[in-house]
XYZ file of C-alpha atoms in Angstrom:
429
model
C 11.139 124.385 112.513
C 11.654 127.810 110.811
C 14.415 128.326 108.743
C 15.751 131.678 110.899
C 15.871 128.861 114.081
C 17.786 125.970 112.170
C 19.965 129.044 110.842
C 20.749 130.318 114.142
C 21.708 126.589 115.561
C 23.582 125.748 112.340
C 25.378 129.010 112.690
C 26.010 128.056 116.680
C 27.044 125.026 115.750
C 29.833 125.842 113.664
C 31.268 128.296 115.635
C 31.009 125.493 118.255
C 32.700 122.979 116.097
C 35.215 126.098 114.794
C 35.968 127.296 118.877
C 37.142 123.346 119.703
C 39.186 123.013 116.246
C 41.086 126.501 116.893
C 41.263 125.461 120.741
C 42.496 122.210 119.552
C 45.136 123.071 117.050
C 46.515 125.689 119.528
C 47.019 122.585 122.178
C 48.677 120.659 119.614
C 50.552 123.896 118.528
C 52.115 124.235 122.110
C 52.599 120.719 122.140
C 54.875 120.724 119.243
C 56.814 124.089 120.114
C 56.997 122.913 124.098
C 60.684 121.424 124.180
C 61.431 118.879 126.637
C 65.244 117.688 126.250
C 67.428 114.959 128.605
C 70.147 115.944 130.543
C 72.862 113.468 129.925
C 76.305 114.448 131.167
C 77.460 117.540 133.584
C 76.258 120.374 133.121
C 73.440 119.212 130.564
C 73.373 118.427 126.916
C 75.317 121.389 125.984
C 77.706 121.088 128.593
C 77.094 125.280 129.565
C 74.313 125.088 132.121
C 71.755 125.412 129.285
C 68.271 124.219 129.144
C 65.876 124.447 125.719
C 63.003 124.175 128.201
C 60.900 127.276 129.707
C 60.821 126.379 133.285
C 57.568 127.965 135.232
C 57.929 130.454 138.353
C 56.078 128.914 141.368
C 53.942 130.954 143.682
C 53.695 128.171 146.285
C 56.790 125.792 147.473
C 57.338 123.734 143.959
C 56.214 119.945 144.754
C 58.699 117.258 145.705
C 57.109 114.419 143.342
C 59.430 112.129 145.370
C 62.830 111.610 147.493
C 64.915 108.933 148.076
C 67.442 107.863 150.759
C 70.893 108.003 148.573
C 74.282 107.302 149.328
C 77.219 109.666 149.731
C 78.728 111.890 147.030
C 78.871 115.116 145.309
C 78.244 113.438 141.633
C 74.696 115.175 139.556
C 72.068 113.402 138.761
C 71.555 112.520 134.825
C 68.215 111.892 133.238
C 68.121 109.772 129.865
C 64.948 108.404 128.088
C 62.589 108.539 131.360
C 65.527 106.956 134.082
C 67.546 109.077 136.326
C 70.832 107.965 136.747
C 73.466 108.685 139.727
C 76.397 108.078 141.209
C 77.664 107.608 144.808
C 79.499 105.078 147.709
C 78.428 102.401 149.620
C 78.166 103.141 153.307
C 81.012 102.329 155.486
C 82.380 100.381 152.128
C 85.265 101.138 149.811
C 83.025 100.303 146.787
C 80.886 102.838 144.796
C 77.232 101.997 143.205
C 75.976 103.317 140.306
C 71.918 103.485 140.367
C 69.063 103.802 138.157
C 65.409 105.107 138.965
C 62.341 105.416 137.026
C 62.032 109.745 136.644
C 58.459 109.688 136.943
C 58.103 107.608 140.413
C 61.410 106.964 141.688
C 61.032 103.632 141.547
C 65.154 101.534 141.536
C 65.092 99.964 138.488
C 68.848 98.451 138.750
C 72.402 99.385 140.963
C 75.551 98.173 139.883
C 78.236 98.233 142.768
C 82.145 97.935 142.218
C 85.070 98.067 144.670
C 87.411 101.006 144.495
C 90.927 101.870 146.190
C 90.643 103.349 150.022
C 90.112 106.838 149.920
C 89.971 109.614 153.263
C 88.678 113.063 152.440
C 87.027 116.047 155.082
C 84.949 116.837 152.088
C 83.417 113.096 151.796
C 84.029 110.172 150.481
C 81.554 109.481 147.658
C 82.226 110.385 143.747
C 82.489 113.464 142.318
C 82.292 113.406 138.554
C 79.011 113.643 137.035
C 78.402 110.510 134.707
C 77.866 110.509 130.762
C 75.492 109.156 128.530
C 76.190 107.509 125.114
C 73.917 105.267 122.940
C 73.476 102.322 125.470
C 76.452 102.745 127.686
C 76.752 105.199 130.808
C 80.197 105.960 131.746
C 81.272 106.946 135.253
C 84.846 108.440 136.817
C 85.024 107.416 140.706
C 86.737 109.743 143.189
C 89.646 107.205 143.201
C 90.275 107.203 139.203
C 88.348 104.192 137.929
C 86.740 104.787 134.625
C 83.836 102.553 133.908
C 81.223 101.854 131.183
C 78.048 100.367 132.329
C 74.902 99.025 130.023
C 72.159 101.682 129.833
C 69.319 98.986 130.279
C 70.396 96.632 133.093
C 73.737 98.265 134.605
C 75.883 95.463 133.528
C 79.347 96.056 133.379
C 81.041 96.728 130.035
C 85.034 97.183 131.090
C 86.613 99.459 133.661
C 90.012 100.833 133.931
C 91.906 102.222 136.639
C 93.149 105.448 134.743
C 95.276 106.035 138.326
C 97.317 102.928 138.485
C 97.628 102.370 134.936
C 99.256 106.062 134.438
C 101.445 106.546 137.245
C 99.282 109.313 138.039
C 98.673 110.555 141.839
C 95.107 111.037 143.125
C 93.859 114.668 144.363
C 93.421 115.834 147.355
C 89.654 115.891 147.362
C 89.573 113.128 145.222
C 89.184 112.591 141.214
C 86.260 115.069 139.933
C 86.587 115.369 136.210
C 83.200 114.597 134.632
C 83.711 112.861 130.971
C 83.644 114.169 127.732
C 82.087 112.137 125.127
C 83.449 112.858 121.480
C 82.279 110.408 119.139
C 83.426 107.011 119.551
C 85.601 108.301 122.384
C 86.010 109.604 126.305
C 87.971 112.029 127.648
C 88.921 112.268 131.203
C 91.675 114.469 133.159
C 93.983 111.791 134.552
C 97.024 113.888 135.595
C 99.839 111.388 134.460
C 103.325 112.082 132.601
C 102.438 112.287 129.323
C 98.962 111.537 130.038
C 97.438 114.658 131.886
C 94.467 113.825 129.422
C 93.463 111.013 127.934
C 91.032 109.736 125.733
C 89.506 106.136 125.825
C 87.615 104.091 122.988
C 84.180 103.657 124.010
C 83.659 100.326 122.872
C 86.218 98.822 125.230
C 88.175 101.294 127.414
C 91.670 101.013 125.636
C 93.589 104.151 125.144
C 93.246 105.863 122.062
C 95.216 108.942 122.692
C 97.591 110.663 125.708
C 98.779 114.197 126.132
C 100.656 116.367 127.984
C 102.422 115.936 131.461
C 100.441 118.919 133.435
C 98.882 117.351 136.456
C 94.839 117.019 136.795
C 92.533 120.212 138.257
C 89.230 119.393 139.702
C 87.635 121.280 136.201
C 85.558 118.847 133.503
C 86.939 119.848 129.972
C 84.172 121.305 127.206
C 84.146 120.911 123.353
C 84.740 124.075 121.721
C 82.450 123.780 117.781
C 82.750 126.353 115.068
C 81.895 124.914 112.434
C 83.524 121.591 111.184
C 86.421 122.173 113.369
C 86.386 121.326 116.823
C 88.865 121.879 120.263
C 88.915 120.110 123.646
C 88.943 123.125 126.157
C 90.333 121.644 129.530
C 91.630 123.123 132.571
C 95.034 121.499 134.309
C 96.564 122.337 137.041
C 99.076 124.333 134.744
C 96.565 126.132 132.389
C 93.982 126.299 129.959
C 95.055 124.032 127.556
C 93.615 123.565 122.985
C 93.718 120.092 122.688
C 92.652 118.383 118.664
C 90.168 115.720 119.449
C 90.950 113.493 116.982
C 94.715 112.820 118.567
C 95.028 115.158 121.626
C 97.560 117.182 119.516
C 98.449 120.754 121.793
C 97.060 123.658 120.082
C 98.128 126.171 122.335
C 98.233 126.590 126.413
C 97.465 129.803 128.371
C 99.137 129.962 132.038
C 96.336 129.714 134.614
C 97.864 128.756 137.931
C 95.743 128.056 140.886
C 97.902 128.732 144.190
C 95.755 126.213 145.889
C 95.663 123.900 142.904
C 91.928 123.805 143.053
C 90.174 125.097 139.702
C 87.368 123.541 139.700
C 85.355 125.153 136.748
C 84.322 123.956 133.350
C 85.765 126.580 130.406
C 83.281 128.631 129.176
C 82.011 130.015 125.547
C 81.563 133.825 125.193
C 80.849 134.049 121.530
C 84.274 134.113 120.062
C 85.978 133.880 123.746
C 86.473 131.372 126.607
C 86.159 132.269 129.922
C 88.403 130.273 132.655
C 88.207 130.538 136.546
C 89.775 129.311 139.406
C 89.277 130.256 143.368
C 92.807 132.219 143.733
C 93.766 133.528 139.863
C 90.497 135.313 139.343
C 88.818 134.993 135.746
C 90.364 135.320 132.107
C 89.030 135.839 128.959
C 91.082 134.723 126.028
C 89.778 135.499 122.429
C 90.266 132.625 119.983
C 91.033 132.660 116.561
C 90.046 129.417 114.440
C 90.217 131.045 110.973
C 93.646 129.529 110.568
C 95.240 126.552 110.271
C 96.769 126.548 113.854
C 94.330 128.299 116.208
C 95.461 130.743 118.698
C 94.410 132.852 121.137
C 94.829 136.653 122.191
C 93.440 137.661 126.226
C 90.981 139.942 125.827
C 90.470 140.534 129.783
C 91.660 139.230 133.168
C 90.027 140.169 136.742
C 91.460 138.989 139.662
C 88.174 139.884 141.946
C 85.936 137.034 139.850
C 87.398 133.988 142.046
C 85.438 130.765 141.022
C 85.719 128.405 143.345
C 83.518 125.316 141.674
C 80.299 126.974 139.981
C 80.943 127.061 136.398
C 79.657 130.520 135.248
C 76.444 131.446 132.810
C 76.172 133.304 129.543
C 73.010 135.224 128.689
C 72.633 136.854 125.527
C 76.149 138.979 124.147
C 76.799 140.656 126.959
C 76.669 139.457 130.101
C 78.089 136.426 131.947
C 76.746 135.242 135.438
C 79.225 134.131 137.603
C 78.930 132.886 141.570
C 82.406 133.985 143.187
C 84.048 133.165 146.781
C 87.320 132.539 148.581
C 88.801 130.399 151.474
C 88.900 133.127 153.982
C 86.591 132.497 156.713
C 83.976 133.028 156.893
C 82.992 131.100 153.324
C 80.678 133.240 151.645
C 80.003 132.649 147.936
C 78.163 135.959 145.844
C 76.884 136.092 142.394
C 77.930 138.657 139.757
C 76.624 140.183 136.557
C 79.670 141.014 134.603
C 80.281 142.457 131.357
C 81.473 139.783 128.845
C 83.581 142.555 126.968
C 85.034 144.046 129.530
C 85.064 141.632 132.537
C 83.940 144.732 134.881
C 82.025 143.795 137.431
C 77.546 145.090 136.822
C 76.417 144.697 140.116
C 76.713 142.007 143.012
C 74.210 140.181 144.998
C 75.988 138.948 148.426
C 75.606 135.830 150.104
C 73.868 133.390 147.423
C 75.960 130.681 148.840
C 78.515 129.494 151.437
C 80.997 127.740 148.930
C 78.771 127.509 146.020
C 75.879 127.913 144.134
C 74.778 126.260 140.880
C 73.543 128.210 137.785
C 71.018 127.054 135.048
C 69.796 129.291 131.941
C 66.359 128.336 130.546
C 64.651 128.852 126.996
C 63.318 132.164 128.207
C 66.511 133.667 129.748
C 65.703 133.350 133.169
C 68.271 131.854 135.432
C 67.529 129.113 137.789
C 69.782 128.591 141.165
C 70.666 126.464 143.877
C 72.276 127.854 146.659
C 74.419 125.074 148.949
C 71.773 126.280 151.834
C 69.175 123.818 149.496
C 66.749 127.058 147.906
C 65.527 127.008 144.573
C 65.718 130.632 143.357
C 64.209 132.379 140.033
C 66.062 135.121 139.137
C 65.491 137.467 136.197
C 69.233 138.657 134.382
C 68.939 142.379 134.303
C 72.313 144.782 133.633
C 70.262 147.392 135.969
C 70.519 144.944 139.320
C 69.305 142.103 140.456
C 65.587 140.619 140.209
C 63.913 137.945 142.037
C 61.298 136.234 140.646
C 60.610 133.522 143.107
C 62.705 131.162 145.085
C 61.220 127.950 148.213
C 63.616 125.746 150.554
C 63.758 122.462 148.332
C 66.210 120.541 150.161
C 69.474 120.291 152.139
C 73.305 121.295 151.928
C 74.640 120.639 148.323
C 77.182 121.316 146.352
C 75.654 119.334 143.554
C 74.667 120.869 140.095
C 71.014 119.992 139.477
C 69.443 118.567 136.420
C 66.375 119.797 134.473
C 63.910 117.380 132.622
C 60.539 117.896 131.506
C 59.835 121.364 133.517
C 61.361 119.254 136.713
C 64.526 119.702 139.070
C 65.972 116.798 139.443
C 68.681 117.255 142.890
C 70.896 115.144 145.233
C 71.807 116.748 149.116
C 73.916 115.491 151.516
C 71.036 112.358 152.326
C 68.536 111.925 150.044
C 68.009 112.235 145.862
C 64.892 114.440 145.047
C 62.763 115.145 142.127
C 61.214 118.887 142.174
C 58.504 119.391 140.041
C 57.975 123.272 139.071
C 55.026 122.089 136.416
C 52.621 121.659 139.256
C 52.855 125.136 141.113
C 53.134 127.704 138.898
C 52.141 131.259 139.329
């Protein structure tokens, strides 16, 4: 064979063999950077409606991979390891179940029922907290006040206490609704007692290990404030936005938020150096903190009595602008999402009727905000100062007021009937 020939095929060859290696390496390159995370406790793994994964825009109606028949409730989904955990009653029982499905199939791996106190709502009957993951336990808070701690692998029953009877504490109107914080070894749970308005129990067995405070219990989950080595329990009572030390519930400091209604509802959230707290009647309030010394304190940096949360806990994108879903009482319910200026707490621009009572917000990698309306669409929507942009949005399910979890580029979802996992990898533009 002449030599220019074998040349020419050697030369083929190896830019043959170099094509797959760069084609390769660039696979196993987006392999690496692509970050799929869990979503363990309300609100996911940051507990601030954040998600580390880039989440695709779909040109056709995203696939439902499957959907299950579920009892009632208004507790989220969790996902942990590959299993999708959730909360809700029995039918026509006063008992609640706690269930776990394979993510991929939706296949019942295990449900662990447990009888509760009667309770009578007009806004259901089924749980309302969003469970918590830990190591091998799951922990739950019923709508009547029991606190369990269930075995990750086969549902078993740790302990469970009733945080109502135990603390002389009444239940809500709408039932118990704080979803729990897991510090270290412990759990911390609104409970609305004298002297125990929160209280934090040992993992390992349920006993107390610290009480605080005689303010009675909101509907809000509380949020761990980090800056550094030092670290604050951000909670919402009835009575205020309240510092709390996690290591003994000590009082930092308390800021007077008052809901006429009693019903705020939404988790504290982190500005930078400032919290943001919400209720349906106050309005919004931004407080900056100051952790620098050796008691931290707080000075309000902005309060606007237009931004009325009722129970969608508000996004941050970038420095300067928070997303927040606002509504009232007065009929007729309409719920509308804001872009608001973190500094300032002005009001950007508004787009109306995202919602009746509610509509849940979730920021991805790529700053792009994914939401649920209670009318069950999926919408895509890209956070611009100059107005708003819609990137894509499909009818996914029906009515919820559920926050949705996000797993491996998929939506995971409850509505009023059935549990439903949405997968955006499979219909992307």
């Amino acid at each position: 064979m002449p030599h220019c020939i074998t040349s020419s095929i050697t030369q083929k060859m190896r830019l043959l063999f170099s094509s797959l290696f760069l084609a390769g390496a660039f696979a196993l390159f987006n392999s690496q950077t692509a970050v799929a995370e869990d979503w363990p406790t309300w609100l996911g793994p940051r507990r601030d409606c954040s998600s580390l994964e880039t989440l695709k825009p779909w040109a056709d109606a995203p696939k439902v991979l499957w959907k299950l028949p579920i009892g009632e409730g208004h507790s989220s989904p969790v996902i942990h390891a590959g299993k999708v955990y959730l909360h809700s009653r029995i039918k026509d029982k006063d008992e609640e179940v706690l269930t776990c499905f394979e993510a991929n199939s939706g296949k019942q791996l295990w449900a662990t029922p447990y009888k509760r106190a009667a309770f009578t709502s007009i806004f259901g009957l089924g749980p309302r907290a969003t469970p918590s993951i830990s190591d091998n336990c799951i922990f739950t808070f019923g709508v009547t006040g029991i606190l369990s701690s269930f075995n990750l692998t086969d549902g078993k029953i740790n302990w469970q206490v009733d945080t109502l009877t135990k603390f002389k504490a009444a239940n809500l109107y709408f039932g118990t609704s704080c979803s729990p914080l897991l510090i270290d070894d412990k759990i911390v749970v609104e409970v609305g007692g004298k002297g125990a308005s929160i209280v934090a129990f040992n993992q390992k067995d349920g006993t107390t290990a610290w009480q605080t405070l005689d303010d009675k219990s909101s509907y809000s989950s509380p949020t761990l404030w980090k800056d550094g080595d030092k670290q604050m329990i951000l909670a919402l009572t009835q009575q205020g936005l309240v510092a709390l030390d996690p290591k003994d519930g000590k009082s930092h400091w308390k800021f007077p938020l008052v809901d006429r209604l009693n019903e705020s509802s939404t988790t504290p959230v982190r500005m930078g150096n400032m919290v943001l707290a919400s209720s349906v009647t106050y309005g919004s309030v931004a407080l900056n903190l100051n952790n620098s010394e050796a008691a931290p304190s707080f000075k309000q940096a902005w309060k606007n009595g237009s931004l009325n949360c009722y129970f969608a806990t508000p996004v941050v994108v970038g420095k300067d602008h928070v997303y927040i879903v606002t509504g009232g009482l007065l009929p007729p319910p309409q719920s509308d999402l804001q872009c608001v200026d973190i500094a300032t707490g002005k009001i950007i621009w508004t787009k109306k009727k995202v919602g009746k009572y509610h509509a849940s917000l979730v920021r991805t990698a790529d700053n792009k905000i994914l939401m649920l309306e209670d009318f069950g669409s999926l919408v895509m929507f890209e956070p611009d100062a100059k107005g708003y942009k819609e990137i894509c949005r499909a009818k996914v399910c029906g009515h919820t007021w559920a926050h949705p979890a996000v797993s491996e580029g998929r939506v995971f979802l409850r509505d009023e009937k059935d549990l439903l996992c949405v997968d955006l990898n499979q219909s992307s533009k």
